[in-house]
Tab-separated table of C-alpha atoms in Angstrom:
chain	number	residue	atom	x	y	z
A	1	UNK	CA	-2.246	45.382	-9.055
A	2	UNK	CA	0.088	47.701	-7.182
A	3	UNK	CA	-2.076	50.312	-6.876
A	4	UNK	CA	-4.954	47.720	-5.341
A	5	UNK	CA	-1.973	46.164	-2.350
A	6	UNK	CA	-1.471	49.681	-2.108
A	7	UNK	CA	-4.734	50.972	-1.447
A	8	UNK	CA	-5.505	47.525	1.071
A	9	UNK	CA	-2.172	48.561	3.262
A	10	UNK	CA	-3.629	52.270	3.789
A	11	UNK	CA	-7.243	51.177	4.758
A	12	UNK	CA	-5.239	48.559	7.464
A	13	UNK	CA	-2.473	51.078	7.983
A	14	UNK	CA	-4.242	54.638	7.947
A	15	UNK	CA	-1.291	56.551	9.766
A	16	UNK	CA	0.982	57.211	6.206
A	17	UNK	CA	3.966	59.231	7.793
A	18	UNK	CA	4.625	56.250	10.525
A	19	UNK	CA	6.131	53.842	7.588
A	20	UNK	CA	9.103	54.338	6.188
A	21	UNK	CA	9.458	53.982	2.554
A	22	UNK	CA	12.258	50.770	2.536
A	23	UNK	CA	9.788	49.166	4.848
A	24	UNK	CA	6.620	49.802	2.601
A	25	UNK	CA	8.392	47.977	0.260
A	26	UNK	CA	8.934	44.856	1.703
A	27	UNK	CA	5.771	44.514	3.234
A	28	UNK	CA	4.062	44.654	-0.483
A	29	UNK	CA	6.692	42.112	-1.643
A	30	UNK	CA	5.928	39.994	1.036
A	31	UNK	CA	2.368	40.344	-0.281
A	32	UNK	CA	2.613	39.458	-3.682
A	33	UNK	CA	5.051	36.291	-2.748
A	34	UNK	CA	4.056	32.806	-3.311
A	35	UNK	CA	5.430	29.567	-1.585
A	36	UNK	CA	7.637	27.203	-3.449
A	37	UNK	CA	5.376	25.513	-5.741
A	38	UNK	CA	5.972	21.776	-6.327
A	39	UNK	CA	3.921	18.786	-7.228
A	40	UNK	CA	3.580	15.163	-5.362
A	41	UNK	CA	4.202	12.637	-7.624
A	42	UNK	CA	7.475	11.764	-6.737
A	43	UNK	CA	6.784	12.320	-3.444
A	44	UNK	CA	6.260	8.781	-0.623
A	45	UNK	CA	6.558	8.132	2.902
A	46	UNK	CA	8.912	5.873	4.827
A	47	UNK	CA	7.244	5.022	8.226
A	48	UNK	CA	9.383	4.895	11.170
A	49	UNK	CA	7.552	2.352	13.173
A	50	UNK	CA	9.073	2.571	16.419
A	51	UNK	CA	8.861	6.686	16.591
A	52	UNK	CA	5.301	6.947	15.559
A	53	UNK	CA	6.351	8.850	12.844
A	54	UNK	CA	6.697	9.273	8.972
A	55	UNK	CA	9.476	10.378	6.956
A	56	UNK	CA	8.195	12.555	3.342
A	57	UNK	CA	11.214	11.450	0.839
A	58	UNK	CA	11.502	12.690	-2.606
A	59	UNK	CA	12.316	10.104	-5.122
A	60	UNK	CA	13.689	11.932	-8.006
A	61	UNK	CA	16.661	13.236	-5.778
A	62	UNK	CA	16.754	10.850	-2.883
A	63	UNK	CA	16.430	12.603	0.028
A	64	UNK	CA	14.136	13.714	3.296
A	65	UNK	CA	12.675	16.859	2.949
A	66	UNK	CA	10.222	16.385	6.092
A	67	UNK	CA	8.765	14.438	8.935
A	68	UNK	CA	5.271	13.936	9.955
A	69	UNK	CA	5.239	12.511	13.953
A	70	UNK	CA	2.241	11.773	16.421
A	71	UNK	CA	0.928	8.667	13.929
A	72	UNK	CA	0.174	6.296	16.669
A	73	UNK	CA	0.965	2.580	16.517
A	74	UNK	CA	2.648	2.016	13.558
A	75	UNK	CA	3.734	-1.568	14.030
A	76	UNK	CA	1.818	-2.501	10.825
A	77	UNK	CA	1.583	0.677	9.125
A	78	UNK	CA	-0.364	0.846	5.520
A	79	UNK	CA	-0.555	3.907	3.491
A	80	UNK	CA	-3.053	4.906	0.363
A	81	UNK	CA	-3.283	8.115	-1.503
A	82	UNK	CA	-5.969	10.814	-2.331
A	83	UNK	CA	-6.938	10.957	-5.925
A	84	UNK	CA	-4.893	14.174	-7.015
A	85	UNK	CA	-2.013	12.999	-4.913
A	86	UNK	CA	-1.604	15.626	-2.272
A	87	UNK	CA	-2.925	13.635	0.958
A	88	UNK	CA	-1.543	10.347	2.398
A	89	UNK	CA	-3.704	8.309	4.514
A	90	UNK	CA	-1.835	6.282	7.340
A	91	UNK	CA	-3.530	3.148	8.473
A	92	UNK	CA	-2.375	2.200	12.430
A	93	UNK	CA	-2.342	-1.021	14.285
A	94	UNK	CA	-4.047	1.232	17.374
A	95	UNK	CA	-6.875	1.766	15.284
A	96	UNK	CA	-5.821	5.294	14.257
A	97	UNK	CA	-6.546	6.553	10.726
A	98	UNK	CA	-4.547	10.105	9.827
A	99	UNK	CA	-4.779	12.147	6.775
A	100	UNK	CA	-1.026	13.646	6.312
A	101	UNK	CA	-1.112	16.800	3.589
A	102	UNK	CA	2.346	16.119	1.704
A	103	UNK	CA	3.081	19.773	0.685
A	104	UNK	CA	3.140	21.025	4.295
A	105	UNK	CA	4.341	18.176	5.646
A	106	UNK	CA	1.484	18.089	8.103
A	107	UNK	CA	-1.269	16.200	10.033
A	108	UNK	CA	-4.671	17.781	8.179
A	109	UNK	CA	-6.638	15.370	10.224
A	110	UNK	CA	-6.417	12.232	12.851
A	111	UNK	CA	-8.975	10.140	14.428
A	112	UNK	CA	-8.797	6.692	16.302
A	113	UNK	CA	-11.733	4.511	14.739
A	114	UNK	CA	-10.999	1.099	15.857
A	115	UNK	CA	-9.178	-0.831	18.153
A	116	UNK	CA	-6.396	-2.390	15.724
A	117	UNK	CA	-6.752	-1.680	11.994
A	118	UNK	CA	-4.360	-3.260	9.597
A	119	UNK	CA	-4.773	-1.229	5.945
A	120	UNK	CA	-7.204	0.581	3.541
A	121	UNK	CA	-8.137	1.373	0.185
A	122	UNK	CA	-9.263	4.471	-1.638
A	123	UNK	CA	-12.570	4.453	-3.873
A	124	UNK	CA	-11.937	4.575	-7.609
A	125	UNK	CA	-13.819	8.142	-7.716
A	126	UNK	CA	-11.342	9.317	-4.877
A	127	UNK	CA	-14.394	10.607	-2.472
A	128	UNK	CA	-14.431	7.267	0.157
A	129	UNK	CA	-11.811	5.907	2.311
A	130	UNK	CA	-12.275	2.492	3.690
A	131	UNK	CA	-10.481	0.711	7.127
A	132	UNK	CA	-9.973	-2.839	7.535
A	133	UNK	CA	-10.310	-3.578	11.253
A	134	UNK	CA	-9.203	-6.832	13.365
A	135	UNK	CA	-11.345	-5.122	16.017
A	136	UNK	CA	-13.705	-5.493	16.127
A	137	UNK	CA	-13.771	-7.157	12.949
A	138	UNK	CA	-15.581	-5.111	10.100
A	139	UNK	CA	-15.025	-2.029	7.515
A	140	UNK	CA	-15.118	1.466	8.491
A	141	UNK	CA	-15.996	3.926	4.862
A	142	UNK	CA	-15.289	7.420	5.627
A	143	UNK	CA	-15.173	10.498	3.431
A	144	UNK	CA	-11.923	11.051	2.294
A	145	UNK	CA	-12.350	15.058	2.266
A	146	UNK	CA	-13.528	15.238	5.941
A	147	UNK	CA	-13.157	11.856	6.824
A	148	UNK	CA	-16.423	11.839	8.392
A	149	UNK	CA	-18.087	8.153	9.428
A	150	UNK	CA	-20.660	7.562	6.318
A	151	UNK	CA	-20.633	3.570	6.594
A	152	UNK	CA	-20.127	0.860	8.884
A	153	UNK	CA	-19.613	-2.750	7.943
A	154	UNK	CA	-19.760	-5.204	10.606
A	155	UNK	CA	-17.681	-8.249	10.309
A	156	UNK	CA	-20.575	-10.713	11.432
A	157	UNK	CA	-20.888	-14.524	10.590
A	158	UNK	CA	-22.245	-17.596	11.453
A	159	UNK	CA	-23.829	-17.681	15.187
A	160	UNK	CA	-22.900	-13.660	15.667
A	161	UNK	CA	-19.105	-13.580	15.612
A	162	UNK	CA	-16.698	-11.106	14.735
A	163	UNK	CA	-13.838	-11.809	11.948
A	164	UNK	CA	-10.947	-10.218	11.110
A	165	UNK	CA	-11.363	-8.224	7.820
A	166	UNK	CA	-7.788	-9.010	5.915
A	167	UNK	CA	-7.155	-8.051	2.202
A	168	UNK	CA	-9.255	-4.991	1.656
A	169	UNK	CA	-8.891	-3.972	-2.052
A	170	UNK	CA	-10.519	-0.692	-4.228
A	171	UNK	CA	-12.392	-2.073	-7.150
A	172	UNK	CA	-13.737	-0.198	-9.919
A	173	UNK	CA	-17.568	1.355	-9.819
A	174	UNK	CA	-16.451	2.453	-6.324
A	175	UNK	CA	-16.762	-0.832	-4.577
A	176	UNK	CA	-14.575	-2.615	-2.159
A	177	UNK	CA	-13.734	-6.056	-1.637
A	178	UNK	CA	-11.941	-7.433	1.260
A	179	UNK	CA	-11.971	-11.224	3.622
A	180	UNK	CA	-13.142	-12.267	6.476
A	181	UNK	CA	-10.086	-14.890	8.473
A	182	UNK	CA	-11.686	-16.684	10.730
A	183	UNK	CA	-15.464	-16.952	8.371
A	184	UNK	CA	-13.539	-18.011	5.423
A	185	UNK	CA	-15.553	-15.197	3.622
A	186	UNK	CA	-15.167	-12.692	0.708
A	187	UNK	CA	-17.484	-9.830	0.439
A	188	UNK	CA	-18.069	-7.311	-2.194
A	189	UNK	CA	-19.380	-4.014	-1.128
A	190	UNK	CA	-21.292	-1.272	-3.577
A	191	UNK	CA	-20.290	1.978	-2.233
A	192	UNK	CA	-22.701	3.610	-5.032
A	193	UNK	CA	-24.357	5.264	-1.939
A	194	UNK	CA	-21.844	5.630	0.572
A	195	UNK	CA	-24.429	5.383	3.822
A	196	UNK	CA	-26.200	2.484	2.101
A	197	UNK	CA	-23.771	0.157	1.305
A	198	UNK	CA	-24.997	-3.288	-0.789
A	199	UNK	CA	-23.031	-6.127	0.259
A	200	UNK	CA	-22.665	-9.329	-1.807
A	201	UNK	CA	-21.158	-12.144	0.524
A	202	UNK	CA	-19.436	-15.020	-0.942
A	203	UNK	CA	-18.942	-18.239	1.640
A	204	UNK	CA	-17.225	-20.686	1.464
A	205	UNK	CA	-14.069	-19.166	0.050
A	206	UNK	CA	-11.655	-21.360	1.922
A	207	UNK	CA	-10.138	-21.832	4.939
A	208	UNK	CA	-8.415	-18.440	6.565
A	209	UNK	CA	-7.981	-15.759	3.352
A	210	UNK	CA	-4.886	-13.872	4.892
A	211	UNK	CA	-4.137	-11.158	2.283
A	212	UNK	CA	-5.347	-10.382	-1.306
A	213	UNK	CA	-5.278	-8.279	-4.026
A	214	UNK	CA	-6.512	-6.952	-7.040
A	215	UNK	CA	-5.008	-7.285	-10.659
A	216	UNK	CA	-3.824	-3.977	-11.920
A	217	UNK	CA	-6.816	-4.592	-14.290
A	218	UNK	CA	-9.049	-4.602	-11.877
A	219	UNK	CA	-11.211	-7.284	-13.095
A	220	UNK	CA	-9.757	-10.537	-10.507
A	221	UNK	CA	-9.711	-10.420	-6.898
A	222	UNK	CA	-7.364	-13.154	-5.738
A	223	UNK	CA	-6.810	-14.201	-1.565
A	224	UNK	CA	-4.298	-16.051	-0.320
A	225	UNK	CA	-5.134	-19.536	1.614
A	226	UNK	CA	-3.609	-19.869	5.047
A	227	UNK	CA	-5.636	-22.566	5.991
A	228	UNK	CA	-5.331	-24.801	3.157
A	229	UNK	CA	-3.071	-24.888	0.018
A	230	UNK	CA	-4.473	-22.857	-2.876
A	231	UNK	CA	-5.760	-19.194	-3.188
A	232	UNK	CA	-9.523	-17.603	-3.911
A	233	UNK	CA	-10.555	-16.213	-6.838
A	234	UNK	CA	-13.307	-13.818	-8.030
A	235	UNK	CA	-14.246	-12.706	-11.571
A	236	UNK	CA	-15.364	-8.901	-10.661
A	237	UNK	CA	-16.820	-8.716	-14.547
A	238	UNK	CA	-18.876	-11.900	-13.246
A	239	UNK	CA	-19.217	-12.222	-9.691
A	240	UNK	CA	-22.242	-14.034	-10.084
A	241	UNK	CA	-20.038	-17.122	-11.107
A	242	UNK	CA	-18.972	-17.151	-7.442
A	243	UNK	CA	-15.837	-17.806	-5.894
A	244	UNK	CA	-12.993	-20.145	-7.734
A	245	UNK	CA	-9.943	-22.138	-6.038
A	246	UNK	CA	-7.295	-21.902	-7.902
A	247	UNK	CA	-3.884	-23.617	-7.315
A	248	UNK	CA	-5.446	-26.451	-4.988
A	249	UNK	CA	-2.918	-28.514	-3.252
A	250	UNK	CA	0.514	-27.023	-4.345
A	251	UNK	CA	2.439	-28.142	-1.622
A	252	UNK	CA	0.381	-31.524	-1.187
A	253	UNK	CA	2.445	-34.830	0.171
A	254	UNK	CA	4.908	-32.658	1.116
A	255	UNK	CA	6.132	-31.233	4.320
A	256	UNK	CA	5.275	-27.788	5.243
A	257	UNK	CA	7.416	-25.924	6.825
A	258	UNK	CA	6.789	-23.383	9.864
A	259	UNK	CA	5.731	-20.112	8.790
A	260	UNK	CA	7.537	-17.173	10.372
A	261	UNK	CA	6.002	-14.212	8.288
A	262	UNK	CA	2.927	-14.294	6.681
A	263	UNK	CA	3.415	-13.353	3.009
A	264	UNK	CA	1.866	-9.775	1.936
A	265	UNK	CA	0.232	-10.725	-0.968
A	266	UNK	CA	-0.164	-6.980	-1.958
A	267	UNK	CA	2.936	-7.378	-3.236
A	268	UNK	CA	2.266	-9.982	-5.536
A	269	UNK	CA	4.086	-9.771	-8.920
A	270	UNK	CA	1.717	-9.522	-11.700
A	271	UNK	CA	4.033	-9.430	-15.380
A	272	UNK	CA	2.737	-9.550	-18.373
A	273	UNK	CA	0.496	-12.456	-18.581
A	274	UNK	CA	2.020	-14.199	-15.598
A	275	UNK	CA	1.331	-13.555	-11.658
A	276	UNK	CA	4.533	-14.820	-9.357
A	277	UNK	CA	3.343	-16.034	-6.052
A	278	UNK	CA	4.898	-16.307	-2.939
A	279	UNK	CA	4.409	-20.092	-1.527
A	280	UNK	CA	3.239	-20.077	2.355
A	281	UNK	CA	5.732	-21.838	4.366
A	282	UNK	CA	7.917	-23.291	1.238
A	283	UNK	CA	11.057	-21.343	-0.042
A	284	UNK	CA	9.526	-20.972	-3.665
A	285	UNK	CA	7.967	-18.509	-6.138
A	286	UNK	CA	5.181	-19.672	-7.826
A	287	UNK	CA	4.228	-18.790	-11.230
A	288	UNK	CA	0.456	-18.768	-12.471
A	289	UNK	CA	-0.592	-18.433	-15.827
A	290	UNK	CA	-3.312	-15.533	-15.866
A	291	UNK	CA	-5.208	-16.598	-18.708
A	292	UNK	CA	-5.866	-19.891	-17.040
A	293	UNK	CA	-5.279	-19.449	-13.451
A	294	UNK	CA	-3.164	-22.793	-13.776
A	295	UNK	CA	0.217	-23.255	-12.338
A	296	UNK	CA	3.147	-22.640	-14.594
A	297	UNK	CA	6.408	-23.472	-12.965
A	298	UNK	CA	8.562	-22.635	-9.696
A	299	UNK	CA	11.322	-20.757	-8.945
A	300	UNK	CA	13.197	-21.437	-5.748
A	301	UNK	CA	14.406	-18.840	-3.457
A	302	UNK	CA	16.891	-18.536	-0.456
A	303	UNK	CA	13.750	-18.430	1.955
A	304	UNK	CA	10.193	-18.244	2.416
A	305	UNK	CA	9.118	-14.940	0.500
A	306	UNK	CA	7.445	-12.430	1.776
A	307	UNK	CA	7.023	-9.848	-0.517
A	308	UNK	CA	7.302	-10.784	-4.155
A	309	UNK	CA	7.160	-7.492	-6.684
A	310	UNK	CA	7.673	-6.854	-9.960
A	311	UNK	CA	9.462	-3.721	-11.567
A	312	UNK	CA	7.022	-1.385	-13.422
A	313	UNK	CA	7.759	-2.862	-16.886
A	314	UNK	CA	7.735	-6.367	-15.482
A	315	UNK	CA	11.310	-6.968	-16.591
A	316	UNK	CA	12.400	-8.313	-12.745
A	317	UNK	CA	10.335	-9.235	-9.454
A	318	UNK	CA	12.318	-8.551	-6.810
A	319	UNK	CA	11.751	-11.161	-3.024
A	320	UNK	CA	12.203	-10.417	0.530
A	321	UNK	CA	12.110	-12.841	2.995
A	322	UNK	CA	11.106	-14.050	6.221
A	323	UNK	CA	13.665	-15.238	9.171
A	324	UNK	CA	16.263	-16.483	9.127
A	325	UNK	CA	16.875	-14.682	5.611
A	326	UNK	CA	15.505	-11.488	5.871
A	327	UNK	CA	18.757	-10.032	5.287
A	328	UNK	CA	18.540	-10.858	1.976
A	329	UNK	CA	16.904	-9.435	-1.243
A	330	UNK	CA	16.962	-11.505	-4.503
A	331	UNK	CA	15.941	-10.590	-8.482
A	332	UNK	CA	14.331	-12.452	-10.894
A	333	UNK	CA	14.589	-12.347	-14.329
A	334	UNK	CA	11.188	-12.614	-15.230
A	335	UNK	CA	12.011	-13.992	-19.188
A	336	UNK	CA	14.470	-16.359	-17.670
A	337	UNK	CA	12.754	-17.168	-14.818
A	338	UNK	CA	15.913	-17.448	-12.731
A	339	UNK	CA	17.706	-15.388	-10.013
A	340	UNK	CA	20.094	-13.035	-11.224
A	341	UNK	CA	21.633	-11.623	-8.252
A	342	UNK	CA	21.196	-12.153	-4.355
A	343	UNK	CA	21.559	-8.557	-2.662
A	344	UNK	CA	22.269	-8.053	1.329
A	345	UNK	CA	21.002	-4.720	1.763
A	346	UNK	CA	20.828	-5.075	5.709
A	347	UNK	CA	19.593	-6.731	8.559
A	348	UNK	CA	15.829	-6.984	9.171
A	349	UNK	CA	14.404	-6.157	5.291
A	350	UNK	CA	10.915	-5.299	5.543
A	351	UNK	CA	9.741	-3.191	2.539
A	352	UNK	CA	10.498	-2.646	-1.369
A	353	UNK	CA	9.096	0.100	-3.368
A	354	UNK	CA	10.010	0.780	-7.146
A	355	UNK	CA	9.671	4.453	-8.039
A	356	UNK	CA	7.005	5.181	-10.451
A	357	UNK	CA	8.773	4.000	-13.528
A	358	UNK	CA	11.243	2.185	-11.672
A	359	UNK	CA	14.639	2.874	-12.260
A	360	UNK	CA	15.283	2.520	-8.801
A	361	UNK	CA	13.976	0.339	-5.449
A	362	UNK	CA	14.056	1.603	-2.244
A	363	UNK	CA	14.175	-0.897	0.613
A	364	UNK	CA	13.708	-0.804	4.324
A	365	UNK	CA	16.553	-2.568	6.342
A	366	UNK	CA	14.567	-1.441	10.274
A	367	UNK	CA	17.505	-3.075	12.352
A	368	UNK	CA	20.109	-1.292	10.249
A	369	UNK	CA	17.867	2.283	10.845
A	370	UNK	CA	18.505	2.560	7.138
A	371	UNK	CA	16.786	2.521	3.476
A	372	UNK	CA	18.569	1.390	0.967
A	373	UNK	CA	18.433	2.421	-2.762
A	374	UNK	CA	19.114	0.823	-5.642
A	375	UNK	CA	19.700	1.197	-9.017
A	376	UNK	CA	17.236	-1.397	-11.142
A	377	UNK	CA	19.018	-1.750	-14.376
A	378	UNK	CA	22.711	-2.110	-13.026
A	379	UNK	CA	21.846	-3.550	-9.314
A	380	UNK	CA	23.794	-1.325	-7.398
A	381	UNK	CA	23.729	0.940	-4.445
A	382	UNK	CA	23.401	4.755	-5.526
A	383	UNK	CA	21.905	5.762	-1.938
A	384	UNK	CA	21.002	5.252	1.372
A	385	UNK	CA	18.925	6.960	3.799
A	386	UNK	CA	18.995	7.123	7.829
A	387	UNK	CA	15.723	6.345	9.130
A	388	UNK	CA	14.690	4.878	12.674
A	389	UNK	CA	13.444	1.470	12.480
A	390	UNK	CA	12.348	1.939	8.658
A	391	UNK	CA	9.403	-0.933	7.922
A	392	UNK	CA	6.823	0.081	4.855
A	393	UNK	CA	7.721	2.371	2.169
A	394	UNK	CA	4.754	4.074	0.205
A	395	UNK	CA	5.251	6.236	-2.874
A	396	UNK	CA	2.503	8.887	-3.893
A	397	UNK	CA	2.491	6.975	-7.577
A	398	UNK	CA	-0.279	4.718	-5.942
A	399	UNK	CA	-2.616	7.150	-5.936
A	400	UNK	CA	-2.843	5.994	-9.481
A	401	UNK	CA	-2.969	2.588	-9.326
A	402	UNK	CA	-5.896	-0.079	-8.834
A	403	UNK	CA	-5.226	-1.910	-5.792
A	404	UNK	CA	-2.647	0.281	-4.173
């Protein structure tokens, strides 16, 4: 191998006699010298909303080993991973969709394909990236290598109007599902042939769907109800059975209270057999039974939760909460099905991520300019991080994960 560096130097560097022997040296060490290697899976971002800019954390020892700036708008950042977990894709309110390489800390690509986008998904054989867009309203499939345009879903209904496309979810045989707010749609698109996209269109799902997700199965698609009391479901083994309401009227004859942050139903808690809901404008958790899709109790909470998440093995779900208790984080034991400790990690919580197997939560506190990490099994503090206005934290474990 020597011998070959060797003979490459002379044919670049001809004149022997000019290079000294210490320096011959180092140039063929420098050669035959690799970068750091590393892998990504405990890798994640922490977006900085106000700077534009992502922080690249490492999990395993807690710390910022990079920045990524020049993201654009990132007042409502999302972020979803490439298949082998190397590339993030950021998802910004101006429309902007980047492709951030995580082991040189990078922008690989960056392109501005809407006017306000609000989150994506990743196709279950890692090739398509889609884009949920307010506007104008529709779904944007790219290729997730070059992220060149390949489909374009308008957002059309009724008389010729645009809707905002909210809850846009990877299901498996490389479809994607996502609502339409104002049309009170869901549609189901086959991606089988990325520039001929089949769309299945499902009306009549109730009044404003406002976020969604899909089991970690992958079989139920479920939308939250802004307009109405309930939530949306559809059986993906059986979409032919059509759209189901589920939880009708759960806050009927009585008082609703204003809503100050729409729930991210992302976050949903889905533990063993039972999903825990947040409650739109009502300071409760509800539980739903997911062999029936029936309601099966209530938990209430300091506030009106906004993210509701469960721990990896579905021992806790952990709430955040809209004003004037977003300063607070509380855990539920999800056996008991009671709160077992109320946390203050800081002023303005925003976002909770557990690590892959989660033996720790990280959580955004943006006014503080701080995340927060704790310890799952003893509730505790064991870090914190400085970050400017911190708001969603994404870890590269998603990659892996239906839905995420």
């Amino acid at each position: 191998m020597l011998l070959g560096l060797r003979n490459s130097f002379w044919a670049v560097f001809p004149m022997r006699a000019e290079i000294p022997g210490l320096a011959l040296c180092a140039l063929l060490v420098a050669g035959c010298a690799n970068p750091p290697l590393r892998g990504t899976g405990d890798l994640g971002l922490v977006i900085e909303r106000a700077a534009g800019r992502a922080q690249l954390v490492d999990t395993t020892h807690r710390t910022v080993i990079g920045a990524v700036a020049g993201l654009g708008d990132l007042s409502h950042a999302s972020v979803v991973y490439s298949r082998d977990g190397r590339y993030a894709f950021v998802f910004g309110r101006d429309g902007g969709l980047t492709k951030i390489d995580l082991l040189r800390a990078r922008v690989e690509r960056r392109l501005v394909q809407a006017g306000n986008s609000i989150g994506g998904a990743v196709s279950q054989d890692g090739k398509l990236v889609a884009v949920a867009n307010y506007v104008p309203g529709g779904v944007k499939v790219f290729s997730a290598d070059t992220l060149e345009l390949l489909a374009d879903i308008p957002a059309v209904y009724g008389d010729g109007q645009r809707a905002k496309v909210v809850g846009l979810e990877d299901a498996p045989d490389n479809r994607f599902i996502f609502s339409l707010f104002e049309a009170g749609e869901i549609w189901l698109a086959d991606l089988a042939d990325p520039r001929r996209p089949v769309v299945t269109k499902f009306r009549d799902a109730g009044r404003e769907p406002y976020d969604a997700l899909v089991t970690p199965d992958g079989r139920y698609y479920l939308a939250g109800l802004f307009g109405e009391d309930g939530l949306a479901l559809l059986d993906l083994w059986h979409p032919e059975r059509g759209v189901r309401r589920i939880l009708p009227g759960y806050g009927k004859g009585e008082r609703r209270l204003p809503v100050y942050k729409m729930p991210h139903l992302e976050g949903w808690a889905i533990a063993g057999r039972f999903a825990f809901v947040p409650a739109v404008g009502r300071h409760e958790v509800l539980v739903v039974d997911t062999g029936t899709w029936e309601e099966a109790g209530r938990i209430a909470v300091a506030g009106q939760p906004v993210f509701v998440i469960a721990r990896p093995d579905g021992r806790q779900v952990w709430v955040n909460f809209a004003l004037p208790h977003n300063d607070t984080v509380q855990v539920i034991d999800t056996e008991r099905r009671d709160i077992v400790v109320t946390l203050r990690p800081g002023q303005a919580v925003l976002h909770m991520e557990f690590t892959p197997r989660g033996e720790a939560v990280w959580i955004s506190a943006r006014d503080d300019d701080r995340v927060v990490v704790y310890d799952t099994a003893n509730l505790v503090q064991v870090a914190e991080i400085p970050a400017e206005k911190p708001s969603g934290i994404f870890f590269s474990a998603r990659a892996f994960r239906t839905g995420f």
